[in-house]
mmCIF file of C-alpha atoms in Angstrom:
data_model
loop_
_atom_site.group_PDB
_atom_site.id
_atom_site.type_symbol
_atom_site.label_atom_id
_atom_site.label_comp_id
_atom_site.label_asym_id
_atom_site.label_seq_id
_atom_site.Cartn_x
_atom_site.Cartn_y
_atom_site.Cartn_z
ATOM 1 C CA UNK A 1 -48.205 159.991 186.727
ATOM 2 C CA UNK A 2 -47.370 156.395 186.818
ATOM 3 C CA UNK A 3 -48.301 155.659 183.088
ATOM 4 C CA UNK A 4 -45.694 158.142 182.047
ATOM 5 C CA UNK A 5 -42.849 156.661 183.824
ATOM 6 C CA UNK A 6 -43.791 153.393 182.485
ATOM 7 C CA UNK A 7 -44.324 154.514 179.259
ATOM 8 C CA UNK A 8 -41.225 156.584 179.407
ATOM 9 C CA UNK A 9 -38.776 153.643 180.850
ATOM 10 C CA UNK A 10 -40.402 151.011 178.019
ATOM 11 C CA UNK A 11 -39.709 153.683 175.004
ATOM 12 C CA UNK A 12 -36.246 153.592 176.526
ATOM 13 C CA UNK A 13 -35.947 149.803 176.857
ATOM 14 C CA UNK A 14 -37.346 149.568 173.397
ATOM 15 C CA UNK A 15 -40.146 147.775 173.992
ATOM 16 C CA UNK A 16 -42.137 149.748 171.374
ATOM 17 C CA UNK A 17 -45.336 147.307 171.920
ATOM 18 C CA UNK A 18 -45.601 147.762 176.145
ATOM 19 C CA UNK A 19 -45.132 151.508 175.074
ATOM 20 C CA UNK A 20 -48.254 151.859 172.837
ATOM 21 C CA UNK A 21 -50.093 149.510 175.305
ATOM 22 C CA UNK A 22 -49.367 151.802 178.397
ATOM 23 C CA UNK A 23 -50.467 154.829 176.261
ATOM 24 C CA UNK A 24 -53.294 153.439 174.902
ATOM 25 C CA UNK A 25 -54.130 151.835 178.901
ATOM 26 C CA UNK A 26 -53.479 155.659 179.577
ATOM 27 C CA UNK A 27 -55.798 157.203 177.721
ATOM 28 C CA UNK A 28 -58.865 155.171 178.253
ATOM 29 C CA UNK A 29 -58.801 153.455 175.697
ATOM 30 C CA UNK A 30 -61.246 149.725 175.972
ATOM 31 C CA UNK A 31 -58.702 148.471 173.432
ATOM 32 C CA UNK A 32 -55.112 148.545 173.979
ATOM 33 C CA UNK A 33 -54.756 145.584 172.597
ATOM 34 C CA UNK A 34 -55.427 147.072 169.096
ATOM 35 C CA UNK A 35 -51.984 148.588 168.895
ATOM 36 C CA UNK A 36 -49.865 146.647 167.043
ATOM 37 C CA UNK A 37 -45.965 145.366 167.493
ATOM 38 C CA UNK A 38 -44.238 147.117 164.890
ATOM 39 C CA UNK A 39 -40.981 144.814 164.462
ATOM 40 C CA UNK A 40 -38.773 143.739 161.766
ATOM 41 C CA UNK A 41 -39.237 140.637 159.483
ATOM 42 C CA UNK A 42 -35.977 138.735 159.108
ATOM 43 C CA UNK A 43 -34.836 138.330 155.613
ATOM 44 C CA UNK A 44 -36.524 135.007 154.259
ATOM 45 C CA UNK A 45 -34.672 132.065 153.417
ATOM 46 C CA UNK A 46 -36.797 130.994 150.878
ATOM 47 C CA UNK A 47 -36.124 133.308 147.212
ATOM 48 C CA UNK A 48 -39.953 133.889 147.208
ATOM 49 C CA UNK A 49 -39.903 135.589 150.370
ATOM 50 C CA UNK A 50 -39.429 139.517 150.841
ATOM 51 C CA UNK A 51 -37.367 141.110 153.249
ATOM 52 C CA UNK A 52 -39.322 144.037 155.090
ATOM 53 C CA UNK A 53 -39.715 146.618 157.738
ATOM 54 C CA UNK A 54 -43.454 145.606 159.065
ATOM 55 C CA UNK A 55 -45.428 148.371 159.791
ATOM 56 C CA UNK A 56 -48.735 146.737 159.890
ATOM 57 C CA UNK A 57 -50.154 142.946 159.820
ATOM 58 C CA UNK A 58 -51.123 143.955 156.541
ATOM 59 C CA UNK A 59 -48.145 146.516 154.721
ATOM 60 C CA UNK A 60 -45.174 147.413 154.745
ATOM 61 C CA UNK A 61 -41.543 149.012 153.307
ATOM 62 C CA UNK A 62 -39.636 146.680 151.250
ATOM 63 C CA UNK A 63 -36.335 147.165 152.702
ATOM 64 C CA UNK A 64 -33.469 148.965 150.615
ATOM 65 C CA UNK A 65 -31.363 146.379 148.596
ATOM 66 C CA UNK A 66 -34.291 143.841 147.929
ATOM 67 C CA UNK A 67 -35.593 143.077 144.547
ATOM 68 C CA UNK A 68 -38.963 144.606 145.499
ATOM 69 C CA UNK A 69 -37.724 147.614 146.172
ATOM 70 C CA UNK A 70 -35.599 148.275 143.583
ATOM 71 C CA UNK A 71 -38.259 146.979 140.943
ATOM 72 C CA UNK A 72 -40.836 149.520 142.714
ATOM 73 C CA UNK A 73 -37.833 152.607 142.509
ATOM 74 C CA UNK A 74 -36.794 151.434 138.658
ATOM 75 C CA UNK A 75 -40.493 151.771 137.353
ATOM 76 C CA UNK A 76 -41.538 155.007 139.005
ATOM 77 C CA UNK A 77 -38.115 156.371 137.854
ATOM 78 C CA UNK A 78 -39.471 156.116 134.098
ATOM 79 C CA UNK A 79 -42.669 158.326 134.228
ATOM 80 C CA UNK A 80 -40.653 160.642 136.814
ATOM 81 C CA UNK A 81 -37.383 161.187 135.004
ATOM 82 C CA UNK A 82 -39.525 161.718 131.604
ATOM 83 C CA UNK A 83 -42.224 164.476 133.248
ATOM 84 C CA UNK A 84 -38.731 165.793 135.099
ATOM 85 C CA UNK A 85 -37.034 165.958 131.817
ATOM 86 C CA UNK A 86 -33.607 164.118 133.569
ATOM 87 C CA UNK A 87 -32.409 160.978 134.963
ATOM 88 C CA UNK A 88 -33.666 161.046 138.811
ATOM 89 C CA UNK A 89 -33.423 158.950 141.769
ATOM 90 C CA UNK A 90 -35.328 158.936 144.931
ATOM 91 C CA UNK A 91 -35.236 160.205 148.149
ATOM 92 C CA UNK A 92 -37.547 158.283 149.612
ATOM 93 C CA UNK A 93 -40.443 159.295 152.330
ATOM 94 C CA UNK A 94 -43.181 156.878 152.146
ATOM 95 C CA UNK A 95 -42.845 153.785 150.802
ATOM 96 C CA UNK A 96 -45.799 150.741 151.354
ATOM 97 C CA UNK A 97 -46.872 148.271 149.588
ATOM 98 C CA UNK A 98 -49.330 144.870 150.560
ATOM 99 C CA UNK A 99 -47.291 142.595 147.903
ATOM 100 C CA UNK A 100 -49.825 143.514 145.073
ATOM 101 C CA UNK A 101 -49.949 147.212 145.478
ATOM 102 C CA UNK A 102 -47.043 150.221 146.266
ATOM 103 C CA UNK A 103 -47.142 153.577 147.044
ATOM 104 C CA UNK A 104 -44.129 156.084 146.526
ATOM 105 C CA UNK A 105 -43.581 159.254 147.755
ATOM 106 C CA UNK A 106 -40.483 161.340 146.908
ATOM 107 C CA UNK A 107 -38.644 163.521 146.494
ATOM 108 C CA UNK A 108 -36.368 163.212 143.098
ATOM 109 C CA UNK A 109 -32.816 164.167 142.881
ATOM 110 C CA UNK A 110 -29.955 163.635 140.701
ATOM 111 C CA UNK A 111 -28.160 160.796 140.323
ATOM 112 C CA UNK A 112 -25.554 162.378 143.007
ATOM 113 C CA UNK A 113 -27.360 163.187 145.477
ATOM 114 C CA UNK A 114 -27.790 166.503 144.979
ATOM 115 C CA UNK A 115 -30.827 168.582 145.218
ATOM 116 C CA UNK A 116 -32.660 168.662 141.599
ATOM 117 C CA UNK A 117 -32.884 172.470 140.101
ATOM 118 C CA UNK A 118 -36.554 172.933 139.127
ATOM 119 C CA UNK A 119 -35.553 176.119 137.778
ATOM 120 C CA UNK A 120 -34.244 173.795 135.140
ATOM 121 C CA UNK A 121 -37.089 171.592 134.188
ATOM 122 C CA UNK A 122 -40.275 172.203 132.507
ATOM 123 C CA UNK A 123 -41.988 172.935 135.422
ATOM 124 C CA UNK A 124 -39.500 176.104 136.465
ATOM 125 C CA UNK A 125 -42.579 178.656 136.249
ATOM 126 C CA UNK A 126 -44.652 176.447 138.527
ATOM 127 C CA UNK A 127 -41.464 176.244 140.661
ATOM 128 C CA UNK A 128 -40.751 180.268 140.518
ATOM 129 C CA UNK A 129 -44.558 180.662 141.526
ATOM 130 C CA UNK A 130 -44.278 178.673 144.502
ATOM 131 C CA UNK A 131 -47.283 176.322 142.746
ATOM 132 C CA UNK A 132 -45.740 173.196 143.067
ATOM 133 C CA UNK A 133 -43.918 170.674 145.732
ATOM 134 C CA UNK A 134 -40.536 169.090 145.511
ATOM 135 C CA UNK A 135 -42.633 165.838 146.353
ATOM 136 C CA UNK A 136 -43.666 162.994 143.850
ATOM 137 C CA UNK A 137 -46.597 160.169 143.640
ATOM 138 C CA UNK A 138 -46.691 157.243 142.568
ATOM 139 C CA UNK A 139 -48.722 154.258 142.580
ATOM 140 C CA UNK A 140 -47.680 151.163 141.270
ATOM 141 C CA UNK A 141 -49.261 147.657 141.087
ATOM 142 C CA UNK A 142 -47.513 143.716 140.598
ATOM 143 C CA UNK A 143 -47.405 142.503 137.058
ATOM 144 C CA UNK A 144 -45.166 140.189 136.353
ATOM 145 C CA UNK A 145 -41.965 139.781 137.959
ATOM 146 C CA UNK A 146 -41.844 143.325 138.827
ATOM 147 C CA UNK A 147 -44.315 146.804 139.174
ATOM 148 C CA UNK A 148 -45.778 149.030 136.518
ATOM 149 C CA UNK A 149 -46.793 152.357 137.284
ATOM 150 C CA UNK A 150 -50.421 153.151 137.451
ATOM 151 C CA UNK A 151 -50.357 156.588 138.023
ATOM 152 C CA UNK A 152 -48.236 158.946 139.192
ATOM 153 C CA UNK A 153 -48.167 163.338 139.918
ATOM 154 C CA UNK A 154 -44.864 165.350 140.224
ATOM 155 C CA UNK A 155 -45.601 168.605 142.483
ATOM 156 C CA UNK A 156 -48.181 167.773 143.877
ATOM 157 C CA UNK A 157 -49.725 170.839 146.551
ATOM 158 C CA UNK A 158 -51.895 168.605 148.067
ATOM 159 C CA UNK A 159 -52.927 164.989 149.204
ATOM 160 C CA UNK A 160 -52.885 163.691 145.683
ATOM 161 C CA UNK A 161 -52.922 159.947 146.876
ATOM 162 C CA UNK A 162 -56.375 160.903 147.989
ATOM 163 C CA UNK A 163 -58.379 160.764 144.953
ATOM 164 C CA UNK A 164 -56.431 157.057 144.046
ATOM 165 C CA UNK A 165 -58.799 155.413 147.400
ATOM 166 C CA UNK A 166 -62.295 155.805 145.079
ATOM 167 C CA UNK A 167 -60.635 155.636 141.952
ATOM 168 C CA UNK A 168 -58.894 152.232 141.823
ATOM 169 C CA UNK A 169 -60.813 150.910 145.167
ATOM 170 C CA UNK A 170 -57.487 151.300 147.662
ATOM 171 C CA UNK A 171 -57.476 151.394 151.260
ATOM 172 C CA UNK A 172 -56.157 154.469 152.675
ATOM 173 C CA UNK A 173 -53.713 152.398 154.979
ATOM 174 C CA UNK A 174 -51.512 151.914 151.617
ATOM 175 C CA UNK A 175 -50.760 155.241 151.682
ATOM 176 C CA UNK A 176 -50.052 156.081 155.672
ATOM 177 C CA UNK A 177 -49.241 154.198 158.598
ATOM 178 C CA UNK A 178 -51.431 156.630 161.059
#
């Protein structure tokens, strides 16, 4: 009964770190010092340097208005908005990368804002047949200055990212945080 007052009065202080200790202290676990701070990484100085939202010592979500992430949101836009047969942009639900790697999943609307008709698209029969998400995939690596695609799925009804671990050698923390 103890733990969850502590636990309950450091979520409230936002101390995010004592939080996942007590819990993990709480449950038994031999460990606690596994969980990790989540915190975020001030924007760098140095042009070289990446502004991000750390989720893990290891990945994390470039941070909206950094080069990163708009080179990561301009080059899955150009397989997307040609499969989608229109100009899309992003509303974004995952979003990790390690610096080399990125992982993007979406959901595409129009340039407004506004929810994207599938009725509209090539995929409207998929759509009308309740065969298909409103969620896109897409894996993208470094090259250059910015990210080429790699491969990418538009509707997908299942854990599509799954399949990318044995197939190009990727750790499944890229694609989730849990």
């Amino acid at each position: 009964m103890m733990a969850d007052c502590s636990i309950l009065c450091a979520i409230k202080a936002g101390r995010l770190f004592l939080a996942l200790s007590l819990l993990a202290a709480a449950a038994g676990f031999a460990h606690a010092q596994a969980a990790q701070q989540t915190r975020i990484a001030q924007p760098a100085a140095a042009e070289n340097r990446r502004a991000v939202v750390q989720i893990s010592s290891h990945y994390y979500t470039p941070r909206r208005g950094t080069e990163e992430r708009r080179a990561i949101m301009d080059a899955a836009r150009v397989p997307v908005s040609a499969a989608i047969g229109k100009t899309v942009i992003f509303t974004v639900s995952v979003l990790r990368s390690d610096g080399d790697w990125a992982y993007l999943q979406a959901e595409p609307r129009n340039p407004d804002g506004s929810a994207l008709d599938w009725s509209a698209t090539r995929f409207a029969d998929d759509w009308a047949m309740d065969a298909m998400s409103d969620v896109i995939m897409v894996l993208l690596r470094r090259s250059g200055g910015g990210y080429q695609v790699v491969d990418y799925v538009v509707g997908p009804t299942d854990v599509h990212w799954y399949g990318w671990l044995g197939q190009y050698g990727l750790p499944e923390a890229l694609f989730h945080g849990g």
